[in-house]
């Protein structure tokens, strides 16, 4: 169970001069009620406070909601997409238990420079945490290794890049980044895992597209979908994504 830690209301932390995030916090809201609130996190924004004192979604979201927020899950700072917070420790605990039970459904969209050899596959690797806030794929015999599994599907291509849909089976640190790097299809901008150059804003082209969970009070299934980032490289795939089956 996720520890019931939250953030108490205070003025939002200003972004540094080098940081610019599109729109206002209210524009990022995907869902809210008296139990939960979800945002479409901009790439480059931390989810929770860090040692650098960076702008973070937990603090900005609490100031917007005028309510304590409790983290349920995380996204890496360079990644965009759905992030869900509890407004009560009980809501945080309920959804956190669903993550642990693997009844949460999460879909990611990934832009890569090299199209994978197979258009659809299940990837299984063994991953351990490495130096420099990273993970590495290692041999199964490594005692520190944890099994990592994901499923991907090729969706289409733009002039230069390729779009994949990814569903996680396990949830390891930097799992998608490390596994795609291991098959020679690193995420666009992800120099840490093998892409040839970074994006100017230090983001990577991975987007947490959908998140489905059972509501902690009603029990009904809630499916959230985060609109694509506004950058041209993402907007080039709009027609392809619009043709995906509608989420219930």
Short mmCIF file of C-alpha atoms in Angstrom, two decimals:
data_model
loop_
_atom_site.label_atom_id
_atom_site.label_comp_id
_atom_site.label_asym_id
_atom_site.label_seq_id
_atom_site.Cartn_x
_atom_site.Cartn_y
_atom_site.Cartn_z
CA UNK A 1 0.00 0.00 0.00
CA UNK A 2 1.29 3.45 -0.87
CA UNK A 3 2.23 5.42 2.21
CA UNK A 4 -0.35 8.14 2.81
CA UNK A 5 1.79 11.16 2.23
CA UNK A 6 0.35 14.34 0.82
CA UNK A 7 1.07 17.96 0.15
CA UNK A 8 -0.58 20.78 2.05
CA UNK A 9 -1.88 23.79 0.21
CA UNK A 10 0.58 26.58 -0.49
CA UNK A 11 1.25 28.91 -3.42
CA UNK A 12 2.48 27.02 -6.46
CA UNK A 13 6.23 26.86 -6.95
CA UNK A 14 7.25 29.01 -9.91
CA UNK A 15 9.06 27.38 -12.79
CA UNK A 16 12.65 28.40 -13.34
CA UNK A 17 13.30 30.73 -16.30
CA UNK A 18 14.38 27.74 -18.41
CA UNK A 19 11.08 25.94 -17.83
CA UNK A 20 7.92 26.69 -19.73
CA UNK A 21 4.86 24.49 -19.61
CA UNK A 22 1.88 24.96 -21.92
CA UNK A 23 -1.35 26.40 -20.56
CA UNK A 24 -2.35 26.72 -16.92
CA UNK A 25 -2.87 23.98 -14.32
CA UNK A 26 -6.61 24.13 -14.89
CA UNK A 27 -6.00 23.28 -18.55
CA UNK A 28 -4.21 20.08 -17.51
CA UNK A 29 -7.11 18.63 -15.50
CA UNK A 30 -8.50 15.41 -16.98
CA UNK A 31 -10.78 14.35 -14.12
CA UNK A 32 -11.76 15.49 -10.66
CA UNK A 33 -14.23 14.66 -7.91
CA UNK A 34 -14.13 14.66 -4.12
CA UNK A 35 -11.82 11.61 -4.08
CA UNK A 36 -9.39 12.04 -6.97
CA UNK A 37 -7.90 14.48 -9.43
CA UNK A 38 -5.96 13.66 -12.60
CA UNK A 39 -3.74 15.89 -14.72
CA UNK A 40 -2.16 15.66 -18.15
CA UNK A 41 1.39 16.30 -16.95
CA UNK A 42 3.58 18.31 -19.32
CA UNK A 43 6.90 16.70 -20.23
CA UNK A 44 9.72 18.17 -18.15
CA UNK A 45 7.65 18.76 -15.02
CA UNK A 46 8.48 16.63 -11.96
CA UNK A 47 5.58 14.81 -10.30
CA UNK A 48 6.78 15.30 -6.72
CA UNK A 49 9.31 17.60 -5.01
CA UNK A 50 12.97 16.80 -5.59
CA UNK A 51 16.29 17.85 -4.10
CA UNK A 52 16.67 20.60 -6.71
CA UNK A 53 13.53 22.39 -5.57
CA UNK A 54 12.08 22.15 -9.07
CA UNK A 55 8.52 22.98 -10.01
CA UNK A 56 6.40 19.88 -9.44
CA UNK A 57 2.88 18.72 -10.21
CA UNK A 58 2.05 17.74 -6.63
CA UNK A 59 2.61 21.26 -5.35
CA UNK A 60 1.08 23.04 -8.34
CA UNK A 61 -1.91 20.67 -8.31
CA UNK A 62 -2.55 21.17 -4.60
CA UNK A 63 -2.50 24.93 -5.04
CA UNK A 64 -4.91 24.66 -7.96
CA UNK A 65 -7.29 22.27 -6.16
CA UNK A 66 -7.08 24.09 -2.80
CA UNK A 67 -6.81 20.62 -1.33
CA UNK A 68 -4.15 18.27 0.00
CA UNK A 69 -3.09 15.75 -2.66
CA UNK A 70 -1.66 12.26 -2.19
CA UNK A 71 0.58 10.68 -4.86
CA UNK A 72 -0.59 7.35 -6.26
CA UNK A 73 1.93 6.72 -9.03
CA UNK A 74 4.74 8.52 -10.82
CA UNK A 75 5.93 9.43 -14.28
CA UNK A 76 9.54 10.25 -15.07
CA UNK A 77 10.13 14.00 -15.35
CA UNK A 78 10.82 13.89 -19.15
CA UNK A 79 7.57 11.97 -19.81
CA UNK A 80 4.12 13.49 -20.40
CA UNK A 81 0.63 12.18 -19.74
CA UNK A 82 -1.89 11.00 -17.15
CA UNK A 83 -1.00 11.40 -13.48
CA UNK A 84 -3.59 10.59 -10.81
CA UNK A 85 -3.62 11.89 -7.23
CA UNK A 86 -5.85 11.06 -4.30
CA UNK A 87 -7.58 13.84 -2.40
CA UNK A 88 -7.85 11.55 0.63
CA UNK A 89 -5.47 8.93 2.03
CA UNK A 90 -8.21 6.34 1.62
CA UNK A 91 -8.56 7.08 -2.10
CA UNK A 92 -4.79 6.97 -2.50
CA UNK A 93 -4.68 3.58 -0.77
CA UNK A 94 -7.54 2.13 -2.82
CA UNK A 95 -6.04 2.95 -6.19
CA UNK A 96 -2.51 2.09 -5.04
CA UNK A 97 -3.76 -1.40 -4.16
CA UNK A 98 -5.07 -1.72 -7.72
CA UNK A 99 -1.61 -0.89 -9.04
CA UNK A 100 -0.11 -3.58 -6.84
CA UNK A 101 -2.77 -6.10 -7.93
CA UNK A 102 -2.10 -5.15 -11.60
CA UNK A 103 -5.77 -4.43 -12.28
CA UNK A 104 -4.87 -0.93 -13.49
CA UNK A 105 -4.73 -0.62 -17.27
CA UNK A 106 -2.14 1.81 -18.65
CA UNK A 107 -1.36 2.57 -22.27
CA UNK A 108 1.66 4.57 -23.41
CA UNK A 109 2.50 6.05 -26.78
CA UNK A 110 6.14 6.11 -27.80
CA UNK A 111 7.96 7.77 -30.69
CA UNK A 112 11.10 5.97 -31.82
CA UNK A 113 13.64 6.58 -34.56
CA UNK A 114 14.12 2.93 -35.49
CA UNK A 115 11.12 0.76 -36.27
CA UNK A 116 11.26 -2.55 -34.34
CA UNK A 117 11.85 -5.71 -36.36
CA UNK A 118 8.41 -7.04 -35.38
CA UNK A 119 5.25 -4.94 -35.60
CA UNK A 120 3.81 -6.54 -32.46
CA UNK A 121 5.63 -8.40 -29.70
CA UNK A 122 5.98 -9.09 -26.00
CA UNK A 123 9.36 -8.07 -24.60
CA UNK A 124 10.79 -9.81 -21.54
CA UNK A 125 14.07 -8.60 -20.06
CA UNK A 126 15.76 -8.58 -16.69
CA UNK A 127 16.52 -5.11 -15.34
CA UNK A 128 18.45 -3.73 -12.41
CA UNK A 129 18.96 -0.17 -11.22
CA UNK A 130 22.27 1.35 -12.31
CA UNK A 131 24.31 4.46 -11.60
CA UNK A 132 23.19 7.88 -12.75
CA UNK A 133 19.46 7.41 -12.10
CA UNK A 134 19.13 4.72 -14.76
CA UNK A 135 18.30 1.07 -15.26
CA UNK A 136 20.14 -1.53 -17.29
CA UNK A 137 19.20 -4.79 -18.95
CA UNK A 138 21.26 -7.66 -17.52
CA UNK A 139 21.40 -11.44 -17.56
CA UNK A 140 18.68 -13.33 -15.73
CA UNK A 141 21.28 -14.78 -13.38
CA UNK A 142 22.06 -11.35 -11.89
CA UNK A 143 20.76 -11.47 -8.33
CA UNK A 144 19.75 -7.80 -8.43
CA UNK A 145 17.73 -8.21 -11.62
CA UNK A 146 13.94 -8.01 -11.76
CA UNK A 147 11.80 -9.41 -14.54
CA UNK A 148 10.37 -6.73 -16.86
CA UNK A 149 7.62 -7.41 -19.37
CA UNK A 150 5.74 -5.19 -21.80
CA UNK A 151 3.71 -5.54 -24.97
CA UNK A 152 4.08 -3.17 -27.89
CA UNK A 153 2.27 -2.63 -31.18
CA UNK A 154 3.42 -0.60 -34.17
CA UNK A 155 0.80 2.02 -35.11
CA UNK A 156 2.33 3.95 -38.00
CA UNK A 157 5.09 6.24 -39.20
CA UNK A 158 5.67 9.90 -40.00
CA UNK A 159 8.36 11.09 -42.40
CA UNK A 160 11.14 10.34 -39.91
CA UNK A 161 9.73 8.56 -36.87
CA UNK A 162 7.60 5.61 -35.80
CA UNK A 163 4.77 5.39 -33.27
CA UNK A 164 4.32 2.48 -30.87
CA UNK A 165 1.52 1.65 -28.45
CA UNK A 166 2.86 0.10 -25.25
CA UNK A 167 1.15 -1.77 -22.43
CA UNK A 168 3.14 -2.53 -19.31
CA UNK A 169 2.79 -5.91 -17.63
CA UNK A 170 5.30 -5.09 -14.88
CA UNK A 171 6.31 -1.72 -13.52
CA UNK A 172 10.07 -1.29 -13.23
CA UNK A 173 12.08 1.90 -13.09
CA UNK A 174 12.65 3.26 -16.62
CA UNK A 175 11.26 -0.02 -17.95
CA UNK A 176 9.95 1.21 -21.30
CA UNK A 177 13.05 3.28 -21.90
CA UNK A 178 15.45 0.44 -21.09
CA UNK A 179 13.55 -2.27 -22.97
CA UNK A 180 13.11 -0.25 -26.16
CA UNK A 181 16.77 0.71 -25.99
CA UNK A 182 17.68 -2.96 -25.64
CA UNK A 183 15.97 -3.88 -28.94
CA UNK A 184 17.58 -0.97 -30.81
CA UNK A 185 14.50 1.28 -30.84
CA UNK A 186 15.21 3.91 -28.16
CA UNK A 187 12.72 6.69 -27.55
CA UNK A 188 13.25 9.90 -29.48
CA UNK A 189 15.36 12.21 -27.34
CA UNK A 190 16.39 9.50 -24.87
CA UNK A 191 20.18 9.70 -25.05
CA UNK A 192 20.48 7.77 -21.78
CA UNK A 193 19.14 4.66 -23.53
CA UNK A 194 20.71 5.00 -26.94
CA UNK A 195 19.00 7.69 -29.01
CA UNK A 196 21.58 9.62 -31.00
CA UNK A 197 20.68 13.08 -29.68
CA UNK A 198 18.61 14.63 -26.94
CA UNK A 199 15.64 16.93 -27.33
CA UNK A 200 16.50 20.61 -26.66
CA UNK A 201 14.22 20.72 -23.60
CA UNK A 202 15.58 17.40 -22.22
CA UNK A 203 12.22 15.68 -22.63
CA UNK A 204 11.70 12.28 -24.24
CA UNK A 205 8.87 11.27 -26.54
CA UNK A 206 6.91 8.97 -24.26
CA UNK A 207 3.31 9.81 -23.36
CA UNK A 208 1.13 8.12 -20.74
CA UNK A 209 -1.96 8.04 -22.96
CA UNK A 210 -4.64 6.20 -20.98
CA UNK A 211 -5.22 5.06 -17.41
CA UNK A 212 -8.15 2.88 -16.31
CA UNK A 213 -9.02 2.06 -12.69
CA UNK A 214 -11.98 1.22 -10.44
CA UNK A 215 -13.33 4.24 -8.59
CA UNK A 216 -12.63 3.90 -4.83
CA UNK A 217 -16.24 4.73 -3.86
CA UNK A 218 -18.55 3.71 -6.72
CA UNK A 219 -16.45 0.82 -7.98
CA UNK A 220 -17.22 1.85 -11.56
CA UNK A 221 -14.45 1.66 -14.14
CA UNK A 222 -12.96 5.06 -14.96
CA UNK A 223 -10.86 5.48 -18.11
CA UNK A 224 -8.83 8.65 -18.58
CA UNK A 225 -7.17 9.74 -21.81
CA UNK A 226 -4.54 12.47 -22.06
CA UNK A 227 -4.41 14.57 -25.26
CA UNK A 228 -1.13 14.47 -27.13
CA UNK A 229 1.60 17.04 -26.47
CA UNK A 230 1.39 20.05 -28.75
CA UNK A 231 4.85 19.57 -30.29
CA UNK A 232 4.86 19.03 -34.08
CA UNK A 233 6.53 15.60 -33.79
CA UNK A 234 3.51 14.39 -31.81
CA UNK A 235 0.91 16.22 -33.87
CA UNK A 236 2.21 14.42 -36.97
CA UNK A 237 0.59 11.28 -35.55
CA UNK A 238 -2.80 12.81 -34.79
CA UNK A 239 -4.64 11.09 -37.64
CA UNK A 240 -3.24 7.70 -36.69
CA UNK A 241 -4.20 8.10 -33.05
CA UNK A 242 -7.67 9.40 -33.89
CA UNK A 243 -8.34 6.09 -35.64
CA UNK A 244 -7.59 4.01 -32.56
CA UNK A 245 -10.63 2.29 -31.00
CA UNK A 246 -12.48 4.56 -28.58
CA UNK A 247 -11.90 3.86 -24.91
CA UNK A 248 -14.94 2.98 -22.87
#
